[in-house]
CSV table of C-alpha atoms in Angstrom, one decimal:
chain,number,residue,atom,x,y,z
A,1,MET,CA,39.5,229.7,53.8
A,2,ALA,CA,42.7,230.7,52.0
A,3,SER,CA,43.2,229.3,48.8
A,4,SER,CA,46.2,228.1,46.6
A,5,LYS,CA,45.5,227.9,42.9
A,6,ASP,CA,45.6,224.2,41.8
A,7,PRO,CA,48.1,224.7,38.8
A,8,SER,CA,46.4,221.8,37.1
A,9,GLY,CA,43.2,223.3,36.5
A,10,GLY,CA,42.1,219.7,35.1
A,11,ALA,CA,38.4,218.3,35.4
A,12,SER,CA,39.3,214.3,35.3
A,13,ALA,CA,41.9,212.3,37.5
A,14,SER,CA,43.1,210.0,34.8
A,15,ALA,CA,44.0,212.9,32.2
A,16,ALA,CA,42.6,216.3,32.7
A,17,SER,CA,42.7,219.6,31.2
A,18,ASP,CA,40.8,222.7,30.4
A,19,ASP,CA,41.8,226.3,29.0
A,20,ASP,CA,43.5,227.6,32.5
A,21,GLY,CA,46.0,225.2,33.0
A,22,PRO,CA,48.4,222.0,31.6
A,23,PRO,CA,46.8,218.6,31.5
A,24,VAL,CA,47.0,216.4,34.5
A,25,LYS,CA,48.5,212.9,34.2
A,26,VAL,CA,47.9,210.7,37.1
A,27,ILE,CA,49.5,207.4,37.7
A,28,THR,CA,48.9,205.1,40.2
A,29,ALA,CA,51.6,203.1,42.0
A,30,THR,CA,51.7,200.0,44.7
A,31,CYS,CA,55.4,200.2,45.0
A,32,VAL,CA,58.4,202.4,45.4
A,33,ASP,CA,60.1,201.0,42.3
A,34,GLN,CA,57.0,202.2,40.5
A,35,CYS,CA,56.9,205.4,41.8
A,36,VAL,CA,61.0,205.9,41.2
A,37,GLU,CA,60.3,204.7,37.3
A,38,ALA,CA,57.4,206.8,36.6
A,39,LEU,CA,59.0,210.1,37.9
A,40,SER,CA,62.3,209.5,36.3
A,41,LEU,CA,63.9,212.6,35.5
A,42,ASP,CA,64.0,212.0,32.1
A,43,THR,CA,60.6,211.2,32.2
A,44,LEU,CA,59.4,214.3,34.3
A,45,VAL,CA,61.5,216.4,31.5
A,46,ALA,CA,60.5,214.8,28.0
A,47,ASN,CA,56.5,215.6,29.5
A,48,ARG,CA,57.6,218.8,31.2
A,49,THR,CA,54.2,220.5,29.9
A,50,THR,CA,52.1,218.3,31.8
A,51,ILE,CA,51.6,218.1,35.6
A,52,HIS,CA,52.3,214.4,36.6
A,53,GLY,CA,50.0,213.1,39.5
A,54,LEU,CA,51.1,210.0,41.6
A,55,VAL,CA,49.1,208.0,43.8
A,56,LEU,CA,50.9,205.7,46.0
A,57,LEU,CA,48.7,203.0,47.2
A,58,ASN,CA,49.8,200.9,50.4
A,59,ALA,CA,52.6,198.2,49.9
A,60,SER,CA,52.6,195.5,52.2
A,61,SER,CA,55.6,194.0,51.0
A,62,ALA,CA,59.0,193.6,52.8
A,63,GLY,CA,60.5,196.8,54.0
A,64,HIS,CA,57.1,198.7,53.8
A,65,ALA,CA,55.3,199.8,57.4
A,66,VAL,CA,52.2,198.9,57.7
A,67,GLU,CA,49.6,201.0,59.9
A,68,ASN,CA,46.0,200.9,61.2
A,69,CYS,CA,44.1,204.2,61.0
A,70,GLY,CA,41.8,203.4,64.0
A,71,ASN,CA,38.6,202.5,62.1
A,72,GLY,CA,39.1,198.9,62.4
A,73,ASN,CA,40.8,198.4,59.0
A,74,THR,CA,44.3,198.0,57.7
A,75,LYS,CA,45.1,202.1,56.7
A,76,ASN,CA,45.3,202.1,52.9
A,77,CYS,CA,48.6,204.3,53.4
A,78,THR,CA,47.5,206.1,50.1
A,79,ARG,CA,49.8,209.3,49.4
A,80,THR,CA,49.7,211.4,46.7
A,81,PHE,CA,52.0,213.4,44.8
A,82,LYS,CA,52.4,216.3,42.2
A,83,ALA,CA,55.3,216.6,39.6
A,84,ARG,CA,55.5,219.7,37.2
A,85,HIS,CA,58.3,222.1,36.0
A,86,PHE,CA,58.2,225.5,37.4
A,87,ASN,CA,60.8,228.2,36.9
A,88,GLY,CA,63.9,226.1,35.9
A,89,PHE,CA,63.2,223.3,38.5
A,90,MET,CA,61.4,220.2,38.4
A,91,GLN,CA,59.2,220.2,41.7
A,92,LEU,CA,57.7,217.1,43.4
A,93,TYR,CA,55.1,217.7,46.4
A,94,THR,CA,52.3,216.8,48.3
A,95,PRO,CA,49.2,218.8,49.3
A,96,LYS,CA,51.0,220.0,52.5
A,97,GLY,CA,53.9,221.0,50.3
A,98,GLU,CA,51.9,223.2,48.2
A,99,ALA,CA,50.1,224.8,51.1
A,100,TYR,CA,53.4,225.5,52.7
A,101,TRP,CA,54.6,227.3,49.6
A,102,TYR,CA,51.3,229.1,49.9
A,103,ALA,CA,51.9,230.1,53.4
A,104,GLN,CA,55.5,231.2,52.7
A,105,ALA,CA,54.3,233.4,49.7
A,106,VAL,CA,51.7,235.2,51.9
A,107,TYR,CA,53.9,236.3,54.7
A,108,GLY,CA,56.7,237.3,51.7
A,109,ASN,CA,59.2,234.3,52.4
A,110,LYS,CA,60.0,235.8,55.8
A,111,LEU,CA,58.9,233.3,57.6
A,112,PRO,CA,61.8,230.4,58.6
A,113,ASP,CA,62.2,228.6,55.4
A,114,TRP,CA,64.9,225.9,56.0
A,115,LYS,CA,66.1,223.7,52.9
A,116,VAL,CA,68.7,221.0,52.8
A,117,HIS,CA,70.8,221.4,49.6
A,118,PHE,CA,72.3,218.0,48.0
A,119,SER,CA,75.5,219.1,45.6
A,120,VAL,CA,75.7,216.7,42.4
A,121,SER,CA,77.2,217.4,39.5
A,122,ILE,CA,74.9,218.4,36.5
A,123,LYS,CA,75.9,215.2,34.8
A,124,ASP,CA,74.8,213.2,37.4
A,125,LEU,CA,71.2,215.1,37.9
A,126,SER,CA,69.0,211.9,36.7
A,127,LYS,CA,70.3,209.0,39.2
A,128,ALA,CA,70.5,211.1,41.8
A,129,TRP,CA,67.1,212.6,41.5
A,130,SER,CA,65.9,208.7,41.5
A,131,CYS,CA,68.1,208.0,44.7
A,132,LEU,CA,66.4,211.2,46.4
A,133,VAL,CA,62.8,210.1,45.5
A,134,ARG,CA,63.0,206.8,46.6
A,135,GLU,CA,64.5,207.8,49.8
A,136,LEU,CA,61.9,210.4,50.4
A,137,LEU,CA,59.2,207.8,49.3
A,138,ASP,CA,60.8,205.0,51.9
A,139,MET,CA,60.7,207.2,54.6
A,140,ASP,CA,57.3,208.9,54.1
A,141,TYR,CA,58.6,212.3,53.7
A,142,ASP,CA,55.4,214.5,53.2
A,143,LEU,CA,56.7,218.1,52.1
A,144,ALA,CA,58.4,219.3,48.8
A,145,THR,CA,61.4,218.5,46.9
A,146,LYS,CA,63.1,220.0,43.8
A,147,VAL,CA,66.0,219.7,41.2
A,148,CYS,CA,67.3,222.0,38.8
A,149,MET,CA,66.2,221.5,34.9
A,150,PRO,CA,68.8,219.5,33.0
A,151,GLY,CA,70.3,221.6,30.4
A,152,ARG,CA,69.3,224.8,32.2
A,153,ASP,CA,72.2,227.5,32.8
A,154,TRP,CA,72.7,227.2,36.3
A,155,PRO,CA,74.4,230.1,37.9
A,156,ASP,CA,77.5,229.7,39.6
A,157,PHE,CA,76.3,231.1,42.9
A,158,GLN,CA,73.9,228.4,43.1
A,159,ARG,CA,76.6,225.7,42.8
A,160,GLY,CA,75.8,222.6,45.3
A,161,ARG,CA,72.1,223.5,45.2
A,162,GLU,CA,71.2,221.3,42.4
A,163,LEU,CA,68.7,219.3,44.5
A,164,THR,CA,66.4,221.0,47.2
A,165,LEU,CA,64.7,219.4,50.2
A,166,TYR,CA,62.1,221.5,52.0
A,167,VAL,CA,61.8,221.4,55.8
A,168,LEU,CA,58.9,222.9,57.3
A,169,GLN,CA,59.8,224.4,60.8
A,170,TRP,CA,56.9,225.4,62.7
A,171,HIS,CA,56.2,229.2,63.4
A,172,PRO,CA,52.9,230.6,65.0
A,173,SER,CA,52.3,233.0,61.8
A,174,LEU,CA,51.5,229.5,60.0
A,175,ASN,CA,48.5,229.5,62.2
A,176,GLY,CA,47.2,232.8,60.9
A,177,ILE,CA,46.1,231.8,57.4
A,178,GLY,CA,44.7,228.8,57.6
A,179,PRO,CA,42.9,226.8,56.8
A,180,ILE,CA,44.6,226.6,53.2
A,181,SER,CA,42.5,224.7,50.3
A,182,VAL,CA,44.8,222.8,47.9
A,183,TYR,CA,44.2,220.0,45.3
A,184,ASP,CA,45.6,216.7,45.4
A,185,CYS,CA,46.5,215.0,42.0
A,186,ASN,CA,43.1,213.8,41.7
A,187,LEU,CA,41.8,217.0,41.8
A,188,ASN,CA,40.2,216.7,45.2
A,189,GLU,CA,39.8,219.6,47.4
A,190,VAL,CA,42.3,219.1,50.7
A,191,SER,CA,42.0,221.4,53.4
A,192,MET,CA,45.6,222.2,55.4
A,193,GLN,CA,45.7,223.5,58.7
A,194,PHE,CA,49.4,223.7,59.9
A,195,SER,CA,50.3,223.2,63.5
A,196,GLU,CA,53.8,222.2,65.6
A,197,HIS,CA,53.3,218.7,64.5
A,198,ASP,CA,53.7,218.9,61.3
A,199,GLN,CA,57.6,219.6,62.0
A,200,LYS,CA,59.8,216.5,61.9
A,201,SER,CA,61.9,215.6,64.4
A,202,PRO,CA,65.8,216.5,64.1
A,203,GLN,CA,66.4,212.8,64.8
A,204,TYR,CA,64.1,211.9,61.5
A,205,LEU,CA,65.5,214.7,59.4
A,206,ASN,CA,69.3,213.6,60.1
A,207,SER,CA,68.5,209.6,59.8
A,208,LEU,CA,66.4,210.9,56.5
A,209,ILE,CA,69.8,213.4,55.1
A,210,SER,CA,72.0,210.6,56.3
A,211,ARG,CA,70.2,207.9,54.5
A,212,ILE,CA,70.0,210.2,50.7
A,213,ASP,CA,74.0,211.1,51.2
A,214,ARG,CA,74.7,207.2,51.4
A,215,SER,CA,72.0,206.6,48.4
A,216,LEU,CA,73.9,209.6,46.5
A,217,GLU,CA,77.2,208.0,47.2
A,218,ARG,CA,76.7,204.2,46.7
A,219,ALA,CA,75.0,205.5,43.0
A,220,GLY,CA,78.6,206.7,42.4
A,221,VAL,CA,77.4,210.7,42.0
A,222,MET,CA,79.8,213.4,41.8
A,223,SER,CA,79.6,216.3,44.2
A,224,ARG,CA,80.5,219.8,43.2
A,225,GLY,CA,81.3,220.8,46.6
A,226,CYS,CA,79.0,222.6,49.6
A,227,ALA,CA,77.2,225.5,48.3
A,228,ASP,CA,78.7,229.0,49.2
A,229,GLY,CA,77.2,230.4,52.4
A,230,ASP,CA,75.7,226.9,53.5
A,231,LEU,CA,76.5,225.0,56.3
A,232,PRO,CA,77.9,221.7,55.6
A,233,LEU,CA,76.5,218.5,56.6
A,234,GLY,CA,77.8,215.7,54.8
A,235,LYS,CA,79.6,214.8,51.2
A,236,TYR,CA,76.5,216.1,49.4
A,237,SER,CA,74.1,217.8,52.1
A,238,SER,CA,74.2,221.2,53.1
A,239,LEU,CA,71.9,223.3,55.4
A,240,ARG,CA,70.4,226.8,54.8
A,241,ASN,CA,67.5,229.4,55.9
A,242,GLU,CA,66.5,231.1,53.0
A,243,CYS,CA,64.1,233.6,54.6
A,244,PHE,CA,64.4,236.6,52.9
A,245,VAL,CA,66.3,239.5,54.8
A,246,LEU,CA,66.4,243.3,54.4
A,247,TYR,CA,69.1,244.4,51.5
A,248,ASN,CA,72.1,246.4,53.2
A,249,VAL,CA,72.7,249.0,50.9
A,250,GLU,CA,76.5,248.4,51.8
A,251,TRP,CA,76.4,245.0,50.1
A,252,PRO,CA,77.0,243.9,46.5
A,253,ILE,CA,74.2,244.1,44.4
A,254,PRO,CA,72.9,240.3,44.1
A,255,PRO,CA,73.0,238.4,41.0
A,256,GLY,CA,70.5,239.0,38.6
A,257,TYR,CA,69.3,242.5,38.9
A,258,THR,CA,69.5,245.0,36.1
A,259,PRO,CA,71.0,248.7,36.5
A,260,GLU,CA,67.4,250.0,36.8
A,261,SER,CA,66.1,247.5,39.5
A,262,ALA,CA,69.5,248.0,41.3
A,263,THR,CA,69.3,251.4,41.4
A,264,LYS,CA,65.6,250.9,42.9
A,265,LEU,CA,66.9,248.6,45.6
A,266,ARG,CA,69.6,250.8,46.8
A,267,GLU,CA,67.0,253.9,46.7
A,268,ASN,CA,64.6,251.5,48.6
A,269,PRO,CA,65.7,248.6,50.4
A,270,ALA,CA,63.6,245.8,50.3
A,271,PHE,CA,63.7,242.1,51.9
A,272,ILE,CA,65.4,239.8,49.2
A,273,TYR,CA,66.6,236.4,48.8
A,274,PRO,CA,69.6,235.8,51.1
A,275,PRO,CA,72.9,236.5,49.4
A,276,ASN,CA,75.8,233.9,50.1
A,277,HIS,CA,78.1,236.0,51.7
A,278,CYS,CA,75.4,236.5,54.7
A,279,GLY,CA,75.9,232.7,55.8
A,280,TRP,CA,73.4,229.8,56.5
A,281,ASN,CA,70.9,231.5,58.7
A,282,SER,CA,71.3,235.4,57.7
A,283,ALA,CA,68.0,235.7,59.3
A,284,HIS,CA,69.3,234.6,62.1
A,285,CYS,CA,66.2,232.3,63.1
A,286,PRO,CA,67.0,230.8,67.1
A,287,SER,CA,67.0,227.4,66.4
A,288,ASN,CA,68.1,224.8,63.7
A,289,PRO,CA,65.4,221.8,62.7
A,290,LEU,CA,68.3,219.3,62.9
A,291,VAL,CA,70.0,220.3,66.0
A,292,THR,CA,69.3,218.2,69.1
A,293,THR,CA,71.5,218.5,71.9
A,294,SER,CA,73.5,215.8,70.7
A,295,THR,CA,74.2,216.8,67.6
A,296,LEU,CA,75.0,220.4,68.2
A,297,HIS,CA,78.9,219.5,69.0
A,298,ALA,CA,79.2,218.4,65.4
A,299,LEU,CA,77.5,221.7,64.0
A,300,PHE,CA,79.5,224.0,66.5
A,301,PRO,CA,82.4,222.6,67.0
A,302,ASN,CA,84.5,224.8,69.8
A,303,GLN,CA,82.1,228.1,69.2
A,304,LYS,CA,79.9,230.0,71.2
A,305,GLY,CA,77.0,229.1,69.0
A,306,PHE,CA,77.0,225.8,70.5
A,307,TRP,CA,75.5,226.8,73.7
A,308,ILE,CA,73.1,229.4,72.3
A,309,GLY,CA,72.1,226.3,70.4
A,310,VAL,CA,71.6,224.2,73.7
A,311,ILE,CA,69.1,226.8,75.5
A,312,LEU,CA,67.1,227.4,72.0
A,313,VAL,CA,67.1,223.8,70.9
A,314,LEU,CA,64.3,223.2,68.8
A,315,PHE,CA,61.2,221.8,70.0
A,316,LEU,CA,58.9,224.0,71.7
A,317,THR,CA,56.1,221.7,73.1
A,318,VAL,CA,56.6,220.6,76.9
A,319,VAL,CA,54.2,217.9,77.1
A,320,ARG,CA,56.3,214.5,78.0
A,321,TYR,CA,54.6,211.3,77.6
A,322,MET,CA,55.2,207.9,79.0
A,323,ILE,CA,55.8,205.1,76.9
A,324,LEU,CA,55.8,201.2,77.8
A,325,ILE,CA,58.5,199.1,75.8
A,326,VAL,CA,57.4,195.5,76.3
A,327,GLY,CA,58.3,192.5,74.0
A,328,LEU,CA,59.6,188.6,74.6
A,329,ASP,CA,63.4,188.1,75.9
A,330,ALA,CA,66.1,188.5,73.3
A,331,ALA,CA,63.7,190.4,71.1
A,332,GLY,CA,65.9,193.5,71.3
A,333,LYS,CA,64.3,195.5,73.9
A,334,THR,CA,67.3,197.1,75.8
A,335,THR,CA,69.2,197.7,72.3
A,336,VAL,CA,66.6,199.6,71.0
A,337,LEU,CA,66.7,202.0,74.4
A,338,TYR,CA,69.9,202.3,74.5
A,339,LYS,CA,70.8,203.2,70.8
A,340,LEU,CA,67.7,205.6,71.2
A,341,THR,CA,68.5,207.3,74.6
A,342,GLN,CA,72.6,207.1,74.3
A,343,GLY,CA,73.3,206.2,70.6
A,344,GLU,CA,75.7,203.2,71.7
A,345,ILE,CA,75.2,199.7,71.5
A,346,VAL,CA,75.1,197.9,74.9
A,347,MET,CA,75.7,194.3,74.9
A,348,THR,CA,73.6,192.5,77.8
A,349,VAL,CA,73.0,189.1,79.2
A,350,SER,CA,69.3,189.6,80.6
A,351,THR,CA,66.8,192.5,80.3
A,352,ILE,CA,67.3,195.3,82.8
A,353,SER,CA,64.5,195.4,85.1
A,354,VAL,CA,63.9,199.5,84.8
A,355,GLU,CA,65.3,201.7,82.6
A,356,THR,CA,64.3,205.2,81.1
A,357,GLY,CA,65.3,207.6,78.5
A,358,GLN,CA,64.0,210.3,76.2
A,359,TYR,CA,63.4,211.1,72.6
A,360,ASN,CA,61.2,213.9,71.2
A,361,ASN,CA,59.2,214.6,74.3
A,362,ILE,CA,58.7,211.0,74.8
A,363,ASN,CA,59.9,209.3,78.2
A,364,PHE,CA,60.4,205.5,77.9
A,365,THR,CA,60.2,203.3,80.9
A,366,TYR,CA,59.2,199.5,80.9
A,367,PHE,CA,56.7,199.0,84.0
A,368,GLN,CA,54.7,201.9,84.5
A,369,ASN,CA,51.2,203.1,83.3
A,370,THR,CA,51.3,204.6,80.0
A,371,GLN,CA,49.7,206.7,76.7
A,372,GLY,CA,51.5,204.6,74.2
A,373,LEU,CA,53.0,201.0,73.7
A,374,VAL,CA,56.2,199.5,71.9
A,375,PHE,CA,56.1,196.1,71.3
A,376,VAL,CA,59.5,194.7,70.1
A,377,VAL,CA,59.2,191.5,68.2
A,378,ASP,CA,62.2,189.5,66.6
A,379,SER,CA,61.2,189.2,63.2
A,380,SER,CA,63.7,186.0,62.6
A,381,ASP,CA,62.1,184.1,65.6
A,382,ARG,CA,59.2,182.3,63.8
A,383,GLU,CA,58.8,179.9,66.7
A,384,ARG,CA,57.9,182.1,69.2
A,385,ILE,CA,55.8,184.3,67.1
A,386,PRO,CA,52.8,182.5,68.5
A,387,GLU,CA,54.0,183.6,72.2
A,388,ALA,CA,54.9,186.7,71.2
A,389,ARG,CA,51.1,187.6,69.9
A,390,ALA,CA,49.5,185.9,73.0
A,391,GLU,CA,52.0,188.4,75.0
A,392,LEU,CA,50.8,191.5,72.9
A,393,GLN,CA,47.0,190.3,73.3
A,394,LYS,CA,47.1,189.9,77.0
A,395,ILE,CA,48.9,193.6,77.6
A,396,LEU,CA,46.5,195.2,75.6
A,397,SER,CA,43.8,193.6,77.3
A,398,GLU,CA,44.6,195.5,80.7
A,399,ASP,CA,42.2,198.1,81.3
A,400,GLU,CA,44.9,200.6,82.3
A,401,LEU,CA,46.0,200.7,78.6
A,402,GLY,CA,42.7,201.3,77.1
A,403,GLU,CA,42.9,202.6,73.7
A,404,THR,CA,46.7,202.9,74.1
A,405,VAL,CA,48.7,203.6,70.6
A,406,VAL,CA,50.8,200.5,69.9
A,407,LEU,CA,53.9,200.6,67.8
A,408,VAL,CA,55.5,197.4,66.9
A,409,PHE,CA,58.9,197.1,66.2
A,410,ALA,CA,59.6,194.1,63.3
A,411,ASN,CA,63.3,194.2,64.6
A,412,LYS,CA,66.3,192.3,63.2
A,413,GLN,CA,65.1,192.8,60.1
A,414,ASP,CA,69.1,192.4,58.9
A,415,LEU,CA,68.5,188.6,59.6
A,416,PRO,CA,68.3,186.6,56.8
A,417,ASP,CA,65.3,184.6,57.8
A,418,ALA,CA,63.7,187.6,59.3
A,419,MET,CA,59.7,187.9,58.6
A,420,THR,CA,58.5,190.6,56.0
A,421,VAL,CA,56.1,193.0,57.6
A,422,SER,CA,53.0,191.8,56.2
A,423,GLU,CA,54.0,188.4,57.4
A,424,LEU,CA,54.4,189.6,61.0
A,425,THR,CA,51.2,192.0,60.8
A,426,ASP,CA,49.1,188.8,60.0
A,427,LYS,CA,50.7,186.4,62.5
A,428,LEU,CA,50.6,189.0,65.2
A,429,GLY,CA,46.9,189.3,64.5
A,430,MET,CA,47.1,193.2,64.5
A,431,GLN,CA,43.8,193.5,62.3
A,432,THR,CA,42.0,192.3,65.3
A,433,LEU,CA,42.7,195.1,67.7
A,434,GLY,CA,39.7,196.7,66.1
A,435,THR,CA,40.0,200.8,66.5
A,436,ARG,CA,42.8,200.7,68.3
A,437,LYS,CA,45.6,202.9,66.4
A,438,TRP,CA,48.5,200.7,65.8
A,439,PHE,CA,51.6,200.8,63.5
A,440,VAL,CA,54.2,198.0,62.1
A,441,GLN,CA,57.9,199.6,61.8
A,442,PRO,CA,60.6,197.4,60.3
A,443,THR,CA,63.8,197.9,62.1
A,444,CYS,CA,67.3,196.9,63.0
A,445,ALA,CA,67.8,197.9,66.5
A,446,THR,CA,71.9,197.5,66.1
A,447,SER,CA,72.4,200.1,63.5
A,448,GLY,CA,69.2,202.1,64.3
A,449,ASP,CA,67.7,202.0,60.9
A,450,GLY,CA,63.7,202.3,61.7
A,451,LEU,CA,63.5,203.6,64.8
A,452,TYR,CA,63.1,206.9,64.4
A,453,GLU,CA,60.7,206.7,61.7
A,454,GLY,CA,58.6,204.5,63.9
A,455,LEU,CA,58.5,206.9,67.0
A,456,ASP,CA,57.8,209.5,64.7
A,457,TRP,CA,54.5,208.0,63.7
A,458,LEU,CA,54.0,207.4,67.3
A,459,TYR,CA,55.0,211.0,68.3
A,460,ARG,CA,52.1,212.1,65.8
A,461,ASN,CA,49.9,210.0,66.8
A,462,LEU,CA,50.0,210.3,70.5
A,463,PRO,CA,46.5,212.1,72.1
A,464,ARG,CA,46.9,215.5,72.7
A,465,SER,CA,46.0,217.2,76.1
């Protein structure tokens, strides 16, 4: 088993330290607000010699998804993170994020190393960091992020990369070194083995990035402009593959090299961090983790790269899944389907009888035997919740559906009388579903909020064959 040395070195979950590493301070939180406060940049910087561990327990308040893990009980949804100061950055990462860094180091940073950068004014770092952390926790992002330390002499060639979001793109080499042993914030050993299912969908990533951009703008954060060499995405966001590239002796010497190291590099060219002038994908990885055929036109307008991208679209898997979408009339089934498959809102008088679409290798249809069930419920229609519960129970009693995975879209969360996810979970009797895996996702089908997050869960939990 490969091993990634735990930087904490402690022996106790609450407050640990030993001679080999800095102390660990573990905080337990039950909601995102508590996490954001505990992980404020001012707090982390003031205690930079301490590794901060964070345990986020399930919070079943409005806006938080509720999940069943398949053992008959509501999943605790506990997530663990560490925050540490390292090499001029404050990092926030999960065990998976730490394993990812270890895997990159094993291969000399020569695997695809995609990062989304957010350009923010140095004076706005604290509030920008809080915006980023909140959105990552809200959308259950499970890898790593970092921010440059306030007061650090931030080099001009890195302008526009003040905040970084790591994006895992599946590569077969990730299978070659696992399982990787890392440690969570309670110093429990966690064994990580990467697979293609650890790669987030383009729809999820684009939704996350858009949310962060909007959050930064609402907070009044100033942008410093797109980083040199990055692919611009939004007002603050940009994309870059920082996979190391072989130095070309015709290039200028990269920043930070001494005369001695520059001479050595020219005499013996090595793989280096990609210089800005090489562009956003200097390693020429064939696919882009944010690209789907519907977003390629925006990323490559009137360029030959668009057609290459269409052929080399991200997903490598060829498995197709059949999903049943059901719910009472006026719950929003048709709006959900059209929003996912066409990105447009289509006003309807009554639900169409048969319709199909596709998202992330998932085929959607209405009346066929399926591997997954999407149940759409109107969160504002309190009078018909008993009817919705009865319909759901009736459908799941069908022998053909067996242990089918269930995703509930708690729709119309934008309405003032909408029930919370916790309330809907109780009224629909989700805890009575035994060992069946289920997930309740708050959504607004007309805007698309929550749809991709729910389907990402569904995709990860569908049976693999």
